[in-house]
CSV table of C-alpha atoms and ligand atoms in Angstrom, one decimal:
chain,number,residue,atom,x,y,z
A,1,MET,CA,119.8,141.4,208.3
A,2,ASN,CA,121.2,144.9,207.5
A,3,PRO,CA,117.7,145.6,204.5
A,4,ILE,CA,120.6,146.9,202.3
A,5,LEU,CA,122.8,144.0,202.7
A,6,THR,CA,119.4,142.1,201.6
A,7,SER,CA,118.7,143.4,198.6
A,8,ILE,CA,122.5,143.6,197.6
A,9,CYS,CA,123.2,139.5,198.1
A,10,LEU,CA,119.4,139.0,196.7
A,11,GLY,CA,120.3,141.4,193.8
A,12,LEU,CA,123.6,139.3,193.0
A,13,THR,CA,122.1,135.9,192.9
A,14,ALA,CA,119.0,137.8,190.7
A,15,ALA,CA,121.5,138.7,188.4
A,16,ALA,CA,122.9,135.4,188.7
A,17,ALA,CA,119.8,134.6,186.9
A,18,ASN,CA,119.9,136.9,184.0
A,19,VAL,CA,123.7,135.4,182.4
A,20,PHE,CA,122.3,131.9,183.9
A,21,GLY,CA,119.3,132.9,180.8
A,22,GLY,CA,122.1,134.1,178.3
A,23,THR,CA,124.2,130.9,178.9
A,24,ILE,CA,121.5,128.4,178.4
A,25,ILE,CA,120.8,130.1,175.1
A,26,VAL,CA,124.1,131.0,173.6
A,27,GLN,CA,124.6,126.4,175.2
A,28,ARG,CA,122.3,125.7,172.1
A,29,HIS,CA,122.2,122.2,173.1
A,30,TRP,CA,121.0,122.8,177.0
A,31,GLU,CA,116.9,122.3,177.0
A,32,ARG,CA,115.3,125.5,177.3
A,33,ARG,CA,111.8,124.2,177.0
A,34,TYR,CA,110.9,124.5,180.8
A,35,LEU,CA,111.4,128.2,181.2
A,36,ARG,CA,107.8,129.0,179.7
A,37,TYR,CA,106.5,127.8,182.6
A,38,PHE,CA,108.7,130.1,184.6
A,39,VAL,CA,106.7,132.7,182.8
A,40,ALA,CA,103.4,132.3,182.7
A,41,LEU,CA,104.4,130.9,187.4
A,42,GLY,CA,106.1,134.8,187.4
A,43,ALA,CA,103.4,136.7,185.5
A,44,GLY,CA,100.5,135.8,188.0
A,45,PHE,CA,103.4,136.1,190.9
A,46,MET,CA,104.0,139.7,189.4
A,47,LEU,CA,100.8,140.8,188.5
A,48,ALA,CA,99.9,139.7,193.2
A,49,THR,CA,102.3,141.3,194.5
A,50,ALA,CA,102.7,144.3,192.8
A,51,LEU,CA,98.3,145.0,192.9
A,52,VAL,CA,98.5,143.3,196.0
A,53,GLU,CA,101.0,144.6,198.1
A,54,MET,CA,103.1,146.9,196.6
A,55,ILE,CA,100.1,149.1,195.5
A,56,PRO,CA,98.7,149.7,199.4
A,57,GLU,CA,102.3,149.7,200.7
A,58,SER,CA,103.1,152.8,198.2
A,59,LEU,CA,99.8,154.1,198.8
A,60,GLU,CA,100.3,154.0,202.8
A,61,LEU,CA,103.9,155.8,202.0
A,62,ARG,CA,103.3,158.6,199.8
A,63,GLY,CA,99.4,158.6,200.1
A,64,ARG,CA,97.5,159.3,196.5
A,65,PRO,CA,100.2,160.5,194.8
A,66,ALA,CA,101.7,157.7,194.4
A,67,ALA,CA,99.2,156.4,191.9
A,68,LEU,CA,100.9,158.8,189.3
A,69,LEU,CA,103.9,156.9,189.5
A,70,VAL,CA,102.6,153.3,189.3
A,71,LEU,CA,101.1,154.9,185.8
A,72,LEU,CA,104.8,156.3,185.2
A,73,GLY,CA,106.8,153.6,185.5
A,74,TYR,CA,104.5,151.4,183.6
A,75,LEU,CA,104.4,153.9,181.4
A,76,ILE,CA,108.2,154.5,181.3
A,77,ILE,CA,108.4,150.3,180.1
A,78,HIS,CA,106.3,151.0,177.4
A,79,PHE,CA,108.4,153.7,175.8
A,80,PHE,CA,111.5,152.0,176.9
A,81,GLU,CA,110.6,148.2,175.7
A,82,HIS,CA,108.1,149.1,172.9
A,83,THR,CA,108.1,152.6,171.7
A,84,VAL,CA,111.8,153.7,171.1
A,85,THR,CA,112.5,149.2,170.2
A,86,PRO,CA,111.4,149.3,166.9
A,87,HIS,CA,110.8,144.6,167.0
A,88,PHE,CA,110.6,143.3,170.7
A,89,HIS,CA,108.9,140.1,172.8
A,90,PHE,CA,109.8,138.2,176.1
A,91,GLY,CA,111.2,134.8,174.8
A,92,GLU,CA,113.8,133.5,172.0
A,93,GLU,CA,113.2,135.5,169.4
A,94,THR,CA,112.9,133.9,166.0
A,95,HIS,CA,112.1,136.4,163.6
A,96,PRO,CA,115.7,137.8,162.4
A,97,ASP,CA,114.2,139.7,159.6
A,98,GLU,CA,113.0,142.0,162.4
A,99,PHE,CA,117.1,142.7,163.0
A,100,LYS,CA,119.0,144.2,160.1
A,101,HIS,CA,120.3,146.3,161.5
A,102,SER,CA,122.6,146.3,164.6
A,103,ARG,CA,120.8,148.8,166.5
A,104,THR,CA,117.6,147.6,167.2
A,105,SER,CA,119.0,144.3,168.9
A,106,TYR,CA,120.8,147.6,170.8
A,107,SER,CA,117.9,149.2,171.1
A,108,VAL,CA,116.3,146.4,172.6
A,109,LEU,CA,119.1,145.5,174.9
A,110,PHE,CA,118.7,149.6,176.2
A,111,GLY,CA,115.5,149.0,176.8
A,112,LEU,CA,116.0,146.2,178.8
A,113,ILE,CA,118.5,148.2,181.0
A,114,ILE,CA,116.0,150.7,181.9
A,115,HIS,CA,113.3,147.4,183.6
A,116,THR,CA,116.5,145.0,184.8
A,117,PHE,CA,117.4,148.2,186.9
A,118,PHE,CA,113.4,148.8,187.8
A,119,ASP,CA,114.2,145.3,189.2
A,120,GLY,CA,116.8,146.3,191.3
A,121,ILE,CA,115.1,149.2,192.5
A,122,ALA,CA,111.6,147.1,193.5
A,123,ILE,CA,113.8,144.4,195.3
A,124,ALA,CA,115.7,147.0,197.3
A,125,SER,CA,112.5,148.9,198.1
A,126,GLY,CA,110.3,146.0,199.5
A,127,PHE,CA,113.5,145.7,201.8
A,128,LEU,CA,113.1,148.9,202.9
A,129,VAL,CA,109.0,148.4,203.6
A,130,SER,CA,109.5,145.6,205.2
A,131,ASN,CA,111.7,141.9,205.1
A,132,TRP,CA,108.2,140.7,203.6
A,133,LEU,CA,108.0,142.8,201.2
A,134,GLY,CA,111.4,142.6,199.8
A,135,TRP,CA,110.9,138.7,199.3
A,136,LEU,CA,108.0,138.8,197.7
A,137,ILE,CA,109.7,141.0,195.6
A,138,PHE,CA,112.5,139.2,195.0
A,139,LEU,CA,110.7,136.5,194.0
A,140,ALA,CA,108.7,137.8,191.0
A,141,VAL,CA,111.6,139.2,190.4
A,142,PHE,CA,113.7,136.3,190.3
A,143,LEU,CA,110.9,133.9,189.0
A,144,HIS,CA,111.3,135.9,185.1
A,145,LYS,CA,114.3,136.3,184.7
A,146,VAL,CA,116.5,133.7,183.6
A,147,PRO,CA,114.1,134.3,180.2
A,148,GLU,CA,115.5,137.6,180.4
A,149,GLY,CA,118.8,136.9,180.1
A,150,PHE,CA,117.8,134.1,178.1
A,151,THR,CA,115.8,136.8,175.5
A,152,VAL,CA,118.2,139.6,175.1
A,153,SER,CA,121.1,136.8,174.4
A,154,SER,CA,118.7,135.5,171.3
A,155,VAL,CA,118.5,138.8,170.1
A,156,MET,CA,121.7,139.6,169.8
A,157,LEU,CA,122.1,136.6,168.2
A,158,ALA,CA,119.6,137.1,166.0
A,159,SER,CA,120.9,140.3,164.5
A,160,GLY,CA,124.1,138.0,163.5
A,161,LEU,CA,126.4,138.8,166.9
A,162,SER,CA,128.6,137.2,167.7
A,163,ARG,CA,128.3,134.4,171.1
A,164,GLY,CA,130.1,136.0,173.6
A,165,THR,CA,128.1,139.6,172.8
A,166,ALA,CA,125.0,138.1,173.4
A,167,TRP,CA,126.1,136.3,176.7
A,168,ALA,CA,128.1,139.8,176.9
A,169,SER,CA,124.6,140.9,176.8
A,170,SER,CA,123.2,139.1,179.5
A,171,VAL,CA,125.8,140.4,182.1
A,172,VAL,CA,125.2,143.5,181.3
A,173,LEU,CA,121.3,143.2,182.5
A,174,GLY,CA,122.6,142.1,185.6
A,175,GLY,CA,124.3,145.1,186.5
A,176,SER,CA,122.3,146.9,185.5
A,177,THR,CA,119.7,145.3,188.1
A,178,VAL,CA,122.4,145.4,190.4
A,179,ALA,CA,123.2,148.7,189.4
A,180,GLY,CA,119.2,149.4,190.9
A,181,VAL,CA,119.8,148.0,194.0
A,182,LEU,CA,122.3,149.9,194.9
A,183,THR,CA,120.8,153.8,193.8
A,184,MET,CA,117.4,152.3,195.8
A,185,ALA,CA,120.3,152.0,198.7
A,186,LEU,CA,122.2,155.4,197.8
A,187,PHE,CA,118.7,157.5,197.8
A,188,ARG,CA,116.2,155.0,200.6
A,189,HIS,CA,114.6,158.1,201.7
A,190,HIS,CA,113.0,158.4,198.5
A,191,VAL,CA,110.9,154.9,198.8
A,192,GLY,CA,107.9,156.6,198.4
A,193,ALA,CA,108.8,157.1,194.8
A,194,GLY,CA,111.0,154.3,194.3
A,195,LEU,CA,108.5,151.5,194.7
A,196,PRO,CA,105.7,152.9,193.3
A,197,LEU,CA,107.4,153.6,189.8
A,198,SER,CA,109.2,149.3,190.7
A,199,ALA,CA,105.6,148.6,190.9
A,200,GLY,CA,104.2,149.9,187.6
A,201,VAL,CA,107.4,148.5,185.9
A,202,THR,CA,106.3,145.3,187.5
A,203,ILE,CA,102.8,145.7,185.9
A,204,TYR,CA,103.6,146.3,182.6
A,205,VAL,CA,106.3,142.7,183.1
A,206,ALA,CA,103.3,140.8,183.9
A,207,ALA,CA,100.8,141.9,181.9
A,208,SER,CA,101.9,143.5,178.3
A,209,ASP,CA,106.3,141.5,178.5
A,210,LEU,CA,104.7,138.2,180.0
A,211,VAL,CA,101.4,137.4,179.1
A,212,PRO,CA,101.4,137.6,175.5
A,213,GLU,CA,104.2,135.0,175.4
A,214,VAL,CA,101.7,132.8,177.9
A,215,ASN,CA,99.0,133.8,175.3
A,216,LYS,CA,100.8,132.5,172.1
A,217,GLU,CA,100.6,128.9,173.9
A,218,PRO,CA,97.7,127.1,172.5
A,219,ALA,CA,97.6,124.5,175.2
A,220,MET,CA,95.4,125.9,178.3
A,221,LYS,CA,97.7,124.0,180.5
A,222,MET,CA,99.9,127.8,180.8
A,223,ALA,CA,96.9,129.9,180.5
A,224,LEU,CA,96.0,128.0,184.4
A,225,LEU,CA,99.6,128.5,185.2
A,226,VAL,CA,99.4,131.8,185.7
A,227,PHE,CA,96.6,131.3,188.2
A,228,VAL,CA,98.9,128.8,189.9
A,229,GLY,CA,101.5,131.8,190.3
A,230,ALA,CA,98.7,134.0,191.7
A,231,ALA,CA,97.7,131.3,194.4
A,232,VAL,CA,101.5,130.9,195.5
A,233,PHE,CA,101.5,134.1,196.1
A,234,PHE,CA,98.1,134.0,198.1
A,235,LEU,CA,99.9,130.8,199.8
A,236,LEU,CA,103.3,132.8,201.1
A,237,ASP,CA,101.1,135.1,202.3
A,238,HIS,CA,98.5,132.5,204.7
A,239,PHE,CA,101.9,130.4,205.6
A,240,PHE,CA,104.3,133.4,206.1
A,241,HIS,CA,102.7,137.0,206.4
A,242,ALA,CA,102.6,136.4,210.4
A,243,LEU,CA,106.0,135.1,210.6
B,316,ZN,ZN1,110.5,138.6,166.8
B,317,ZN,ZN1,113.3,142.4,184.7
């Protein structure tokens, strides 16, 4: 299948996972504890994908300057998620005092729009390089998409906005993911920039958004799941990479 078409289909799937995450928080009675496992698995899988596949591929595409773009991708997300945003962490928002001003919640939404845009850039960049890389990146993105939609909607609710607005914010993140895919499709000749930038974003999301959530859990089981996430990457590599 054409790499652009595949990216669009999988971008829409990832977007649907964002919306599903938003739906979980709006439907108060829905079970949500299992989302923690996706955060831990996703962290390990994303780190392995970014460090073992995305960065080496980027260096092959662009040479040493790719490393600078990886750093830039990392810093872009640090800026929008944790510098201009007064309060943000992954997972359910349980600090309503931090959201006395609704602009705080909109700053979180904006930070996540930038992040999810690069989720889309990552998926399309992957498929522009190879089917194998595309599927790996899609899986890395997909694993944290439900918790991501969940996070944004819970932030909106904590700041006193309506459940409709909370749900709509998860739709916006889905839309931004698809916009990232379409942007990369349009600028497909710049995959040598898209891949390293989104590798930096992936490392940031894994190490600075997801791992801190894992470390909040006192049980060792959650911390161990990060290793399982990385192990899944190597299992896939072993069994499917040659195909
Ligand atoms: Zn909080
Ligand atoms: Zn994301």
